[in-house]
């Protein structure tokens, strides 16, 4: 009998608190046995050390984009996946990671301007859709777990 293709998944985090990654890890308590039969987690740096972004069916991307380097990485992920899903409010809308976009000059004190000029930061923090095509969104802060599970099922049906 021909072996069924697994859904090839990547999980990525940019500027954020990584709470959706924690929530995803919690979901593994309940779903790992069932998922490991049908999903290959090809990129999941929080949980494994051998990671690759090549040939992904779905990339789940958490966090907002705060630097040119992150923009480049996100475009590379987009080139290597069939579908890209924004995970959590920071990825879907930019907020709350983008609160510095709204700072007025009087609020930019010495400490803030030091960080902005000494690290690789863009002028503005962006949501994923400002840079690449986003196929689905799981909004919430952190992500809505029920919606995430439905989206995982949708892509299992589509690609596995
Ligand atoms: S959406 Fe909320 S939980 Fe998710 S990374 Fe942003 S701040 Fe953290």
Short mmCIF file of C-alpha atoms and ligand atoms in Angstrom, two decimals:
data_model
loop_
_atom_site.label_atom_id
_atom_site.label_comp_id
_atom_site.label_asym_id
_atom_site.label_seq_id
_atom_site.Cartn_x
_atom_site.Cartn_y
_atom_site.Cartn_z
CA UNK A 1 0.00 0.00 0.00
CA UNK A 2 1.30 3.47 -0.92
CA UNK A 3 2.45 5.53 2.06
CA UNK A 4 0.32 8.64 2.57
CA UNK A 5 2.10 11.97 2.24
CA UNK A 6 2.49 13.89 5.47
CA UNK A 7 1.62 17.57 5.81
CA UNK A 8 4.98 19.39 5.96
CA UNK A 9 4.80 22.21 8.49
CA UNK A 10 7.09 25.01 9.63
CA UNK A 11 6.56 27.16 12.72
CA UNK A 12 8.31 30.54 12.91
CA UNK A 13 8.48 33.42 15.40
CA UNK A 14 9.43 37.04 14.78
CA UNK A 15 9.03 40.08 17.10
CA UNK A 16 6.61 38.96 19.77
CA UNK A 17 6.19 37.38 23.18
CA UNK A 18 5.90 33.86 21.69
CA UNK A 19 2.74 33.09 23.66
CA UNK A 20 1.19 31.39 20.63
CA UNK A 21 4.25 29.13 20.49
CA UNK A 22 3.60 28.25 24.14
CA UNK A 23 -0.07 27.62 23.35
CA UNK A 24 0.90 25.47 20.36
CA UNK A 25 3.21 23.45 22.64
CA UNK A 26 0.32 22.99 25.07
CA UNK A 27 -1.85 21.72 22.19
CA UNK A 28 0.79 19.06 21.50
CA UNK A 29 -0.05 17.49 24.89
CA UNK A 30 -3.39 16.51 23.42
CA UNK A 31 -2.63 16.21 19.70
CA UNK A 32 0.97 14.98 19.29
CA UNK A 33 0.12 11.26 18.97
CA UNK A 34 -2.44 11.92 16.28
CA UNK A 35 -0.39 14.66 14.50
CA UNK A 36 2.91 12.78 14.30
CA UNK A 37 1.24 10.16 12.09
CA UNK A 38 0.15 12.78 9.55
CA UNK A 39 2.39 15.84 10.06
CA UNK A 40 6.12 16.36 9.63
CA UNK A 41 7.26 19.34 11.70
CA UNK A 42 10.18 20.32 9.47
CA UNK A 43 10.92 23.66 11.16
CA UNK A 44 10.11 24.06 14.85
CA UNK A 45 13.10 25.65 16.57
CA UNK A 46 11.46 25.76 20.00
CA UNK A 47 11.29 21.98 20.15
CA UNK A 48 14.00 20.57 17.87
CA UNK A 49 17.52 21.38 16.74
CA UNK A 50 17.49 20.05 13.15
CA UNK A 51 15.37 22.45 11.15
CA UNK A 52 14.83 23.17 7.47
CA UNK A 53 12.56 25.65 5.71
CA UNK A 54 12.63 23.82 2.38
CA UNK A 55 9.55 22.31 0.78
CA UNK A 56 6.98 23.38 3.37
CA UNK A 57 3.29 22.88 2.71
CA UNK A 58 2.31 25.35 5.42
CA UNK A 59 4.31 27.97 7.31
CA UNK A 60 2.73 29.20 10.54
CA UNK A 61 4.27 32.58 11.34
CA UNK A 62 3.94 34.33 14.69
CA UNK A 63 5.00 37.92 15.48
CA UNK A 64 5.34 41.26 13.73
CA UNK A 65 8.17 42.27 11.41
CA UNK A 66 10.49 44.86 12.98
CA UNK A 67 13.67 44.87 10.88
CA UNK A 68 15.00 44.54 7.31
CA UNK A 69 16.58 41.20 8.27
CA UNK A 70 13.22 39.88 9.44
CA UNK A 71 11.62 41.11 6.20
CA UNK A 72 14.18 39.14 4.22
CA UNK A 73 13.62 36.01 6.32
CA UNK A 74 9.84 36.26 5.94
CA UNK A 75 10.18 36.55 2.13
CA UNK A 76 12.42 33.47 2.16
CA UNK A 77 9.80 31.54 4.15
CA UNK A 78 7.11 32.65 1.66
CA UNK A 79 9.23 31.36 -1.24
CA UNK A 80 9.54 27.98 0.47
CA UNK A 81 5.91 27.30 1.43
CA UNK A 82 2.68 26.66 -0.45
CA UNK A 83 0.52 28.44 2.15
CA UNK A 84 1.39 30.93 4.86
CA UNK A 85 -0.73 31.43 7.99
CA UNK A 86 -0.38 34.48 10.26
CA UNK A 87 -0.54 33.41 13.92
CA UNK A 88 -1.70 35.84 16.61
CA UNK A 89 -2.54 39.51 16.62
CA UNK A 90 1.06 40.74 16.13
CA UNK A 91 1.35 38.78 12.86
CA UNK A 92 -2.23 39.51 11.69
CA UNK A 93 -2.46 43.22 12.60
CA UNK A 94 0.99 44.26 13.87
CA UNK A 95 -0.46 45.09 17.31
CA UNK A 96 0.69 45.09 20.11
CA UNK A 97 4.30 44.61 18.87
CA UNK A 98 3.95 47.73 16.69
CA UNK A 99 3.12 50.17 19.53
CA UNK A 100 6.36 52.06 18.86
CA UNK A 101 4.91 53.17 15.48
CA UNK A 102 2.57 55.46 17.41
CA UNK A 103 5.18 57.11 19.61
CA UNK A 104 5.22 60.91 19.26
CA UNK A 105 8.67 62.60 19.26
CA UNK A 106 8.32 63.71 22.94
CA UNK A 107 7.98 60.01 23.91
CA UNK A 108 11.16 58.93 22.14
CA UNK A 109 13.57 59.32 25.02
CA UNK A 110 17.31 58.61 25.03
CA UNK A 111 16.87 54.91 25.81
CA UNK A 112 14.36 54.32 22.99
CA UNK A 113 16.36 56.22 20.39
CA UNK A 114 19.53 54.36 21.47
CA UNK A 115 17.84 51.02 20.82
CA UNK A 116 16.41 52.19 17.50
CA UNK A 117 19.75 53.43 16.22
CA UNK A 118 21.96 50.63 17.60
CA UNK A 119 19.96 47.64 16.42
CA UNK A 120 18.75 46.51 13.02
CA UNK A 121 15.24 48.03 13.30
CA UNK A 122 12.97 49.29 10.52
CA UNK A 123 11.35 52.68 10.88
CA UNK A 124 7.97 51.00 11.33
CA UNK A 125 6.90 47.60 12.69
CA UNK A 126 4.75 45.78 10.10
CA UNK A 127 2.17 43.01 9.99
CA UNK A 128 2.97 40.02 7.74
CA UNK A 129 0.50 41.03 5.01
CA UNK A 130 2.40 44.33 4.54
CA UNK A 131 5.28 42.25 3.15
CA UNK A 132 4.03 38.91 1.81
CA UNK A 133 0.83 37.17 0.74
CA UNK A 134 -0.99 35.69 3.75
CA UNK A 135 -3.39 32.82 3.03
CA UNK A 136 -5.06 32.51 6.44
CA UNK A 137 -5.09 34.25 9.80
CA UNK A 138 -5.49 32.95 13.35
CA UNK A 139 -6.11 36.14 15.27
CA UNK A 140 -6.06 36.61 19.04
CA UNK A 141 -3.51 37.52 21.67
CA UNK A 142 -2.42 34.77 21.90
CA UNK A 143 -3.97 32.95 18.93
CA UNK A 144 -7.44 31.45 19.18
CA UNK A 145 -6.70 27.73 19.66
CA UNK A 146 -10.02 26.54 18.20
CA UNK A 147 -9.48 28.50 14.99
CA UNK A 148 -5.91 27.16 14.80
CA UNK A 149 -7.12 23.55 15.05
CA UNK A 150 -9.67 24.16 12.28
CA UNK A 151 -6.97 25.65 10.03
CA UNK A 152 -4.64 22.72 10.73
CA UNK A 153 -7.47 20.35 9.66
CA UNK A 154 -8.11 22.42 6.54
CA UNK A 155 -4.48 22.05 5.43
CA UNK A 156 -4.34 18.37 6.40
CA UNK A 157 -7.22 17.82 3.98
CA UNK A 158 -5.62 20.02 1.33
CA UNK A 159 -2.03 18.73 1.29
CA UNK A 160 -1.82 15.35 3.13
S1 LIG B 1 -0.27 38.51 19.59
FE1 LIG B 1 -0.14 38.78 21.80
S2 LIG B 1 0.47 36.79 22.52
FE2 LIG B 1 0.90 36.83 20.35
S3 LIG B 1 2.98 37.50 20.21
FE3 LIG B 1 1.73 39.31 20.05
S4 LIG B 1 1.64 40.06 22.12
FE4 LIG B 1 2.30 37.98 22.27
#
